[in-house]
């Protein structure tokens, strides 16, 4: 029995709300149960140094948590003067995940900055962020097409993410904090609409786990991401 | 004529939503028109070094803006590795404002940390923050009374804040961004429920202004804060 | 009775010594009683990025305290690796105050950097700094006129500053440290030679104060600044 | 054909040299072909704050690259004043990998700090680091047993790591830099002597990859790690 | 001919003014010609961690330059967020120089912090700082004897410093900026009243220099320091 | 009797291994007994700002220690976020020493970056670094001549360094850690092949020392450096 009463292959209540932010070119408030992440996409007409005059664009991401998004208060990174290793890991992951489904040449020499800010954290903030970030990115690109800045969407595929884990010995989908904090293994899967693998990060929390368990987690993740992909399409009206 | 169509002495649509954050001891989503600030109060059973063994408590505040809360993206302070002077000014102001209406002796040797995070910025974020922070603080203290950690609320008075300014030569109440960015003078008033002055910060943006103008701004602020104080009471059900 | 024996409306012994620094384009050692602030003005033939090709100049300020300017030693900000919020607040205030009395268009695309370094701190360092900084600025601009870099002084008005406060329930002018550290309210007024208000910062230290008290402080400040303006003129020989 | 002429399932020339460092409690110079990582283990009789009085120990790791370990010089992190996100990711991974094969309770309230410094970088520095770090750790623990600080080795299993990738469409084992920089997918596998999974990190560099490819990579990794585990045993003489 | 018209073995006009700072336990405004350094000594009743419970005291020093102490403005280290290598070299030198003439055991478990702040820089700021710092230290220790915190001065010897250099091929004493900036070699000598060597730092600016030149510089330094030692005694009235 | 059994004028076993690093333009693993420093030279086709369009080149150096190069672990500077004063002193010294024997005009508008990384530290790391850095520099310049980037080696002289000290009252050459940590005085000499002085840094550790001792140290250093110069030539095959 999971703490939330969900079945092992049941996602939390997912809500994706595009256009949440008034000023951003694209945005999405993404909710996986109590986890809430505000994702925004900002278009900048300049690229990082290493892409100057390459005709190629870039997508980068930043991630942060509000200090009291968590059960006990987390120190504010801006006050500490640096981002933690965890924050850097996550924001690099978000950037890679989105770059895997876009044609950066077609985007042209522009950079899209994705900001994922955790308003409330009940486990799975990075997978919520990736899933919402895709929606924000899509919306921003649609706006560029409407303004004739792009002829068509430079997207190759859709991308979404979900975590799975071994909880009390059983593979379960979409861990919440109560599960995540005691799971024996924790894996994040970033998969595309067409079934490609973008990123797998699987970690044994205490003791190494078996390959068969890993396969079970991957199977759960496929199901979960398929649902998320549909919810993204519904939210975007595509 | 104001850009928003409001009369000179009209506040924006104000909404104060206590309990917005699931995990914080006290919280309030404060909205002044399109400006949205999430305020949380965290109770810590330890005080800063200078108050150790004094029997006296403390209130401190931190302030931040989501990068895309603004019309054009603002760099993330955590990524830049330091807080701007503006951020530090504002968080010091919020802390002072709340300390002015609490009996720190009665609070006992505890610290309350207020976090004010701007979700959307359309002018007046610091006054929105102070007004919402009072609600979050009040709620956190109520919780302590309910748990018998405090015999009664250690609050002496209520506090709220509003900005006024000279816009096209006329004193107006509660500037939004369109007004703020072109106002000749800008003043923030932090006042109490009983009419006391906690803080006044008045600044000429381009040319020095007259004392009579200042008096007009103060009068507008009084009216505005009186309304805010009532809205706080209504939100808190007191 | 004030600790210093002064009457409530009496300034400390004020001394403004232009040309104190051998190398700076403009300078003033400003003394308000035991408080000593060395102010220098440096002219740079380039402006911050946001003013490039605008034809408009800029004035910015930095503030610092020698570690043993204070009664007990204050940590050196350069050693701590960052400036405190208080320092940033003060240097922003000095910059705004001077920009309010200069025509930045007439200055042309140049930046003047004001450095205010506290040699000794007995209260009122920010008001001493502003009063001395005006003298240093004036001297630097005179030098530019003499070298035909400017046709005339681009100054619109004079500016000076003084603090007032409620000390043992009574409004008093120009607080020294003994008063400042126990005052119930503390207000800094930046006013111009022609009577305009540049900045007001009034803060209740413990309990909110009454509007009538505020008016009394403002009246004292007017008198004080009038005297300071005259002393600036005398020091500059204008 | 691989640039190095190796077969697809061939490791580079592996050399593990325990005791390389004169002063460290445990050490290993680990070489995977031209990649060289010096791993040291330092025993400290104190633990991080969160483990004080828990009776439990900890293993943590730090990672760095000599500036000219790379083909073109990489900026020195100490000079830049901060570690990159990549460095933080890698050092967190090394720590987790070692903690997965040790009984921290049995270690007692001590911390072992692992330093992995890249002397030369030709791809696979993180997997070389993990493989060598295990040897350094083992040696340090043996020393503790010899000094009667521990009754027996608190190790549960052995751990080693290898990278695999899709190079020109084919799964290959143990990528060198020439392969790594152009591979379509890159995966790091941290596996134990008994076949458990400690960590999998698989990343599509440009386009998402298929599940069947992932399985091929995992199979290659199993073979590679089995060889590495034997080489560790040989180096340690166990 | 030297730019200043001095003879090769002539010091600049030296002035040592003890008690310059109102609040410090010891202080000295030290002037070597136009170079002015304010030195203060602060007594703290605690020592650095490595001396806790050793019964032994410590002397440490910090050094800084006002931004416009120099001919062209030097960036403020507090604003840049770190001290330059030069600053750190100099403050370490000042600390070592003073520790060489004090009996740290006799001082007891206390730390004396020396602050040397350059008000005006015309060459030789580090030697001016050391010479003035000794006076400030002496004064602070005298105060401790007067308050019966020490039975007697824990000083073993006096210390002073001077720079010499090869200017247009000739050894000269006490370089000013005009000489320093073009000298072929530059050497700082820290010597004691009894003739002991505390520190020698000799540097070829462009081309290596001969041993005979070095001896000539040392001889000049001896004469110079002998004069400085007398001036310190005169200033201190000992 | 020295701890190592060496005679007072005996160097440790010196080994200079050019070409140690696979990727650098020049490199040398320098060993003075157990002290090991890896020196690399990187050629960059751009110069610091102050040399732009001057036609003149530059040499700069960076220095670091592996955390466990020392007997007890030293904190990693990259993790602490800043370089110590000692590190900065040493890297400045290395840069100055090399610049003294090169014709920067002949080098042309290029910068050579020297990295000296201490693999093992048994005293004398800075002198080992300078001696090895010269070899790395020489090798890099030879490579430029071979590629016709330079017509001839722009070197004026050779440079090497050695430390001497007063150990148990006697002057000894080339201190190891056991001596260095208890020596009464410690001096580093940077001398050229033709006998010129580049830098002398002599420091009394506890009590000031006599001029005659200093002369004895200098004489020892001359002998030591003469041997090092020959060993450099042998290693370089010149």
Short mmCIF file of N, CA, C and O in Angstrom, two decimals, chain F residues 39-125:
data_model
loop_
_atom_site.label_atom_id
_atom_site.label_comp_id
_atom_site.label_asym_id
_atom_site.label_seq_id
_atom_site.Cartn_x
_atom_site.Cartn_y
_atom_site.Cartn_z
N UNK F 39 54.74 20.73 -13.76
CA UNK F 39 54.72 22.07 -14.36
C UNK F 39 54.35 21.94 -15.83
O UNK F 39 54.94 21.13 -16.55
N UNK F 40 53.40 22.75 -16.28
CA UNK F 40 53.05 22.73 -17.70
C UNK F 40 53.06 24.16 -18.23
O UNK F 40 52.83 25.11 -17.49
N UNK F 41 53.32 24.27 -19.52
CA UNK F 41 53.30 25.58 -20.18
C UNK F 41 52.30 25.53 -21.32
O UNK F 41 52.35 24.62 -22.15
N UNK F 42 51.38 26.49 -21.32
CA UNK F 42 50.35 26.57 -22.34
C UNK F 42 50.52 27.88 -23.10
O UNK F 42 50.60 28.94 -22.49
N UNK F 43 50.55 27.78 -24.41
CA UNK F 43 50.71 28.99 -25.23
C UNK F 43 49.35 29.48 -25.69
O UNK F 43 48.56 28.71 -26.22
N UNK F 44 49.09 30.74 -25.44
CA UNK F 44 47.83 31.33 -25.89
C UNK F 44 48.11 32.51 -26.82
O UNK F 44 48.92 33.37 -26.50
N UNK F 45 47.38 32.55 -27.91
CA UNK F 45 47.62 33.63 -28.88
C UNK F 45 46.85 34.88 -28.52
O UNK F 45 46.27 35.55 -29.37
N UNK F 46 46.80 35.20 -27.25
CA UNK F 46 46.25 36.50 -26.85
C UNK F 46 46.87 36.93 -25.54
O UNK F 46 47.31 36.08 -24.76
N UNK F 47 46.91 38.20 -25.30
CA UNK F 47 47.56 38.74 -24.11
C UNK F 47 46.55 39.42 -23.20
O UNK F 47 45.43 39.71 -23.62
N UNK F 48 46.95 39.67 -21.95
CA UNK F 48 46.05 40.42 -21.06
C UNK F 48 45.76 41.80 -21.64
O UNK F 48 46.55 42.33 -22.45
N UNK F 49 44.66 42.37 -21.19
CA UNK F 49 44.18 43.66 -21.70
C UNK F 49 45.27 44.73 -21.76
O UNK F 49 45.36 45.47 -22.74
N UNK F 50 46.07 44.81 -20.70
CA UNK F 50 47.03 45.93 -20.63
C UNK F 50 48.15 45.81 -21.66
O UNK F 50 48.96 46.72 -21.81
N UNK F 51 48.20 44.69 -22.37
CA UNK F 51 49.25 44.51 -23.39
C UNK F 51 48.70 44.46 -24.81
O UNK F 51 49.46 44.31 -25.76
N UNK F 52 47.38 44.60 -24.94
CA UNK F 52 46.78 44.59 -26.28
C UNK F 52 47.45 45.61 -27.18
O UNK F 52 47.62 46.76 -26.80
N UNK F 53 47.83 45.18 -28.37
CA UNK F 53 48.44 46.05 -29.37
C UNK F 53 49.77 46.66 -28.92
O UNK F 53 50.16 47.73 -29.40
N UNK F 54 50.45 45.99 -28.00
CA UNK F 54 51.75 46.49 -27.56
C UNK F 54 52.87 45.74 -28.28
O UNK F 54 54.03 46.12 -28.20
N UNK F 55 52.51 44.63 -28.95
CA UNK F 55 53.54 43.82 -29.58
C UNK F 55 54.36 43.02 -28.58
O UNK F 55 55.32 42.35 -28.95
N UNK F 56 53.97 43.07 -27.33
CA UNK F 56 54.73 42.45 -26.24
C UNK F 56 53.95 41.29 -25.64
O UNK F 56 52.73 41.35 -25.53
N UNK F 57 54.66 40.22 -25.26
CA UNK F 57 54.01 39.06 -24.68
C UNK F 57 54.02 39.09 -23.16
O UNK F 57 54.44 40.07 -22.54
N UNK F 58 53.56 37.99 -22.57
CA UNK F 58 53.44 37.93 -21.11
C UNK F 58 53.58 36.47 -20.65
O UNK F 58 53.27 35.54 -21.41
N UNK F 59 54.07 36.32 -19.47
CA UNK F 59 54.07 35.00 -18.83
C UNK F 59 53.37 35.13 -17.50
O UNK F 59 53.67 36.05 -16.73
N UNK F 60 52.43 34.26 -17.23
CA UNK F 60 51.75 34.28 -15.95
C UNK F 60 51.76 32.86 -15.40
O UNK F 60 51.99 31.90 -16.14
N UNK F 61 51.55 32.71 -14.10
CA UNK F 61 51.62 31.38 -13.51
C UNK F 61 50.49 31.16 -12.52
O UNK F 61 49.99 32.09 -11.91
N UNK F 62 50.07 29.91 -12.43
CA UNK F 62 49.13 29.50 -11.39
C UNK F 62 49.72 28.32 -10.63
O UNK F 62 50.47 27.52 -11.19
N UNK F 63 49.36 28.24 -9.37
CA UNK F 63 49.94 27.23 -8.48
C UNK F 63 48.81 26.59 -7.70
O UNK F 63 47.83 27.26 -7.34
N UNK F 64 48.91 25.31 -7.47
CA UNK F 64 47.91 24.64 -6.64
C UNK F 64 48.51 23.41 -6.00
O UNK F 64 49.56 22.93 -6.43
N UNK F 65 47.86 22.95 -4.95
CA UNK F 65 48.31 21.71 -4.29
C UNK F 65 47.18 20.71 -4.33
O UNK F 65 46.04 21.05 -3.99
N UNK F 66 47.45 19.46 -4.68
CA UNK F 66 46.43 18.44 -4.52
C UNK F 66 46.14 18.34 -3.01
O UNK F 66 47.05 18.46 -2.19
N UNK F 67 44.87 18.14 -2.67
CA UNK F 67 44.51 18.16 -1.24
C UNK F 67 45.35 17.19 -0.40
O UNK F 67 45.71 17.50 0.73
N UNK F 68 45.66 16.03 -0.96
CA UNK F 68 46.40 15.09 -0.12
C UNK F 68 47.87 14.99 -0.54
O UNK F 68 48.49 13.95 -0.37
N UNK F 69 48.39 16.10 -1.11
CA UNK F 69 49.83 16.15 -1.34
C UNK F 69 50.56 16.33 -0.02
O UNK F 69 51.76 16.09 0.06
N UNK F 70 49.83 16.74 0.99
CA UNK F 70 50.44 17.09 2.28
C UNK F 70 50.21 16.00 3.33
O UNK F 70 49.35 15.13 3.15
N UNK F 71 50.94 16.06 4.39
CA UNK F 71 50.89 15.01 5.42
C UNK F 71 49.49 14.88 6.00
O UNK F 71 48.99 13.77 6.18
N UNK F 72 48.89 16.00 6.35
CA UNK F 72 47.46 15.95 6.66
C UNK F 72 46.76 16.68 5.52
O UNK F 72 47.35 17.55 4.89
N UNK F 73 45.53 16.32 5.27
CA UNK F 73 44.84 16.86 4.10
C UNK F 73 44.65 18.37 4.21
O UNK F 73 44.28 18.89 5.26
N UNK F 74 44.89 19.05 3.10
CA UNK F 74 44.69 20.49 2.99
C UNK F 74 43.38 20.70 2.23
O UNK F 74 43.14 20.05 1.22
N UNK F 75 42.56 21.63 2.68
CA UNK F 75 41.29 21.88 1.97
C UNK F 75 41.53 22.26 0.52
O UNK F 75 42.46 22.99 0.20
N UNK F 76 40.66 21.78 -0.33
CA UNK F 76 40.73 22.08 -1.76
C UNK F 76 40.31 23.54 -1.98
O UNK F 76 39.20 23.94 -1.60
N UNK F 77 41.15 24.31 -2.62
CA UNK F 77 40.83 25.72 -2.83
C UNK F 77 39.60 25.91 -3.71
O UNK F 77 38.82 26.84 -3.50
N UNK F 78 39.42 25.03 -4.67
CA UNK F 78 38.24 25.16 -5.55
C UNK F 78 36.96 24.97 -4.75
O UNK F 78 35.94 25.59 -5.03
N UNK F 79 37.00 24.11 -3.72
CA UNK F 79 35.82 23.87 -2.90
C UNK F 79 35.59 25.03 -1.93
O UNK F 79 34.46 25.42 -1.67
N UNK F 80 36.66 25.61 -1.42
CA UNK F 80 36.54 26.75 -0.52
C UNK F 80 36.13 28.01 -1.29
O UNK F 80 35.65 28.98 -0.69
N UNK F 81 36.36 27.99 -2.59
CA UNK F 81 35.93 29.13 -3.39
C UNK F 81 36.94 30.25 -3.46
O UNK F 81 36.68 31.28 -4.05
N UNK F 82 38.09 30.07 -2.84
CA UNK F 82 39.14 31.05 -3.09
C UNK F 82 40.53 30.52 -2.78
O UNK F 82 40.70 29.58 -2.03
N UNK F 83 41.49 31.15 -3.43
CA UNK F 83 42.88 30.78 -3.24
C UNK F 83 43.42 31.49 -2.00
O UNK F 83 43.08 32.63 -1.73
N UNK F 84 44.26 30.80 -1.27
CA UNK F 84 44.82 31.42 -0.06
C UNK F 84 45.83 32.49 -0.45
O UNK F 84 46.30 32.56 -1.59
N UNK F 85 46.19 33.31 0.52
CA UNK F 85 47.23 34.31 0.31
C UNK F 85 48.54 33.65 -0.06
O UNK F 85 49.26 34.13 -0.93
N UNK F 86 48.86 32.53 0.57
CA UNK F 86 50.10 31.80 0.26
C UNK F 86 50.13 31.38 -1.22
O UNK F 86 51.13 31.58 -1.91
N UNK F 87 49.04 30.82 -1.70
CA UNK F 87 48.98 30.42 -3.11
C UNK F 87 49.22 31.60 -4.03
O UNK F 87 49.98 31.52 -5.00
N UNK F 88 48.58 32.71 -3.72
CA UNK F 88 48.72 33.88 -4.59
C UNK F 88 50.14 34.41 -4.56
O UNK F 88 50.68 34.84 -5.59
N UNK F 89 50.74 34.41 -3.38
CA UNK F 89 52.14 34.84 -3.27
C UNK F 89 53.03 33.99 -4.16
O UNK F 89 53.88 34.50 -4.88
N UNK F 90 52.83 32.67 -4.09
CA UNK F 90 53.71 31.76 -4.82
C UNK F 90 53.51 31.90 -6.32
O UNK F 90 54.45 31.95 -7.10
N UNK F 91 52.28 32.00 -6.76
CA UNK F 91 52.08 32.07 -8.20
C UNK F 91 52.57 33.39 -8.79
O UNK F 91 53.08 33.42 -9.92
N UNK F 92 52.48 34.43 -8.00
CA UNK F 92 53.06 35.71 -8.46
C UNK F 92 54.58 35.60 -8.56
O UNK F 92 55.19 36.11 -9.50
N UNK F 93 55.18 34.93 -7.59
CA UNK F 93 56.64 34.75 -7.59
C UNK F 93 57.10 33.95 -8.81
O UNK F 93 58.09 34.28 -9.46
N UNK F 94 56.38 32.88 -9.13
CA UNK F 94 56.77 32.05 -10.28
C UNK F 94 56.72 32.88 -11.56
O UNK F 94 57.63 32.86 -12.38
N UNK F 95 55.64 33.63 -11.72
CA UNK F 95 55.50 34.46 -12.92
C UNK F 95 56.64 35.48 -13.03
O UNK F 95 57.27 35.59 -14.09
N UNK F 96 56.91 36.19 -11.96
CA UNK F 96 58.00 37.19 -11.98
C UNK F 96 59.33 36.54 -12.33
O UNK F 96 60.13 37.09 -13.08
N UNK F 97 59.57 35.36 -11.74
CA UNK F 97 60.86 34.69 -11.94
C UNK F 97 61.10 34.35 -13.40
O UNK F 97 62.20 34.53 -13.93
N UNK F 98 60.07 33.88 -14.07
CA UNK F 98 60.24 33.50 -15.47
C UNK F 98 60.31 34.73 -16.37
O UNK F 98 61.07 34.77 -17.34
N UNK F 99 59.54 35.74 -16.03
CA UNK F 99 59.57 36.96 -16.86
C UNK F 99 60.96 37.62 -16.83
O UNK F 99 61.32 38.33 -17.76
N UNK F 100 61.71 37.35 -15.78
CA UNK F 100 63.04 37.98 -15.65
C UNK F 100 64.06 37.42 -16.62
O UNK F 100 65.12 38.01 -16.83
N UNK F 101 63.80 36.26 -17.23
CA UNK F 101 64.79 35.66 -18.12
C UNK F 101 64.29 35.54 -19.57
O UNK F 101 64.88 34.81 -20.37
N UNK F 102 63.21 36.22 -19.87
CA UNK F 102 62.70 36.14 -21.23
C UNK F 102 62.59 37.54 -21.82
O UNK F 102 62.35 38.51 -21.09
N UNK F 103 62.77 37.65 -23.12
CA UNK F 103 62.56 38.92 -23.80
C UNK F 103 61.12 38.93 -24.29
O UNK F 103 60.79 38.30 -25.29
N UNK F 104 60.27 39.65 -23.58
CA UNK F 104 58.83 39.59 -23.86
C UNK F 104 58.48 40.21 -25.21
O UNK F 104 57.49 39.85 -25.84
N UNK F 105 59.31 41.15 -25.64
CA UNK F 105 59.13 41.74 -26.99
C UNK F 105 59.32 40.67 -28.06
O UNK F 105 58.52 40.55 -28.99
N UNK F 106 60.38 39.89 -27.89
CA UNK F 106 60.69 38.85 -28.87
C UNK F 106 59.63 37.74 -28.88
O UNK F 106 59.40 37.11 -29.91
N UNK F 107 59.03 37.53 -27.72
CA UNK F 107 57.99 36.50 -27.63
C UNK F 107 56.81 36.88 -28.53
O UNK F 107 56.12 36.03 -29.09
N UNK F 108 56.61 38.19 -28.67
CA UNK F 108 55.49 38.66 -29.49
C UNK F 108 54.21 38.65 -28.66
O UNK F 108 54.20 38.21 -27.51
N UNK F 109 53.14 39.11 -29.25
CA UNK F 109 51.89 39.29 -28.50
C UNK F 109 51.21 37.96 -28.20
O UNK F 109 50.19 37.61 -28.79
N UNK F 110 51.83 37.20 -27.31
CA UNK F 110 51.31 35.91 -26.86
C UNK F 110 51.43 35.83 -25.36
O UNK F 110 52.30 36.45 -24.77
N UNK F 111 50.61 34.98 -24.78
CA UNK F 111 50.76 34.74 -23.34
C UNK F 111 51.10 33.27 -23.11
O UNK F 111 50.48 32.38 -23.72
N UNK F 112 52.05 33.03 -22.24
CA UNK F 112 52.33 31.65 -21.83
C UNK F 112 51.85 31.49 -20.40
O UNK F 112 52.22 32.25 -19.51
N UNK F 113 50.97 30.52 -20.21
CA UNK F 113 50.44 30.24 -18.87
C UNK F 113 51.16 29.03 -18.30
O UNK F 113 51.13 27.95 -18.87
N UNK F 114 51.76 29.23 -17.17
CA UNK F 114 52.48 28.17 -16.47
C UNK F 114 51.57 27.65 -15.36
O UNK F 114 51.06 28.44 -14.56
N UNK F 115 51.34 26.35 -15.32
CA UNK F 115 50.61 25.75 -14.20
C UNK F 115 51.56 24.87 -13.40
O UNK F 115 52.20 23.98 -13.96
N UNK F 116 51.64 25.13 -12.11
CA UNK F 116 52.49 24.31 -11.24
C UNK F 116 51.57 23.64 -10.22
O UNK F 116 51.01 24.32 -9.35
N UNK F 117 51.43 22.35 -10.33
CA UNK F 117 50.54 21.63 -9.42
C UNK F 117 51.34 20.64 -8.58
O UNK F 117 52.03 19.77 -9.11
N UNK F 118 51.21 20.81 -7.27
CA UNK F 118 52.00 20.00 -6.35
C UNK F 118 51.31 18.65 -6.16
O UNK F 118 50.19 18.58 -5.67
N UNK F 119 51.99 17.60 -6.60
CA UNK F 119 51.46 16.25 -6.46
C UNK F 119 51.83 15.71 -5.08
O UNK F 119 51.05 15.02 -4.44
N UNK F 120 53.02 16.07 -4.62
CA UNK F 120 53.46 15.66 -3.28
C UNK F 120 54.32 16.77 -2.69
O UNK F 120 55.14 17.35 -3.38
N UNK F 121 54.12 17.05 -1.40
CA UNK F 121 54.75 18.22 -0.79
C UNK F 121 55.61 17.80 0.40
O UNK F 121 55.08 17.41 1.43
N UNK F 122 56.90 17.88 0.21
CA UNK F 122 57.81 17.61 1.33
C UNK F 122 58.77 18.79 1.51
O UNK F 122 59.97 18.62 1.69
N UNK F 123 58.21 20.01 1.44
CA UNK F 123 59.03 21.20 1.60
C UNK F 123 59.59 21.67 0.27
O UNK F 123 59.87 20.88 -0.63
N UNK F 124 59.73 23.01 0.13
CA UNK F 124 60.35 23.56 -1.07
C UNK F 124 59.51 23.47 -2.32
O UNK F 124 60.03 23.39 -3.44
N UNK F 125 58.19 23.53 -2.18
CA UNK F 125 57.38 23.38 -3.39
C UNK F 125 57.54 24.57 -4.32
O UNK F 125 57.49 24.40 -5.54
#
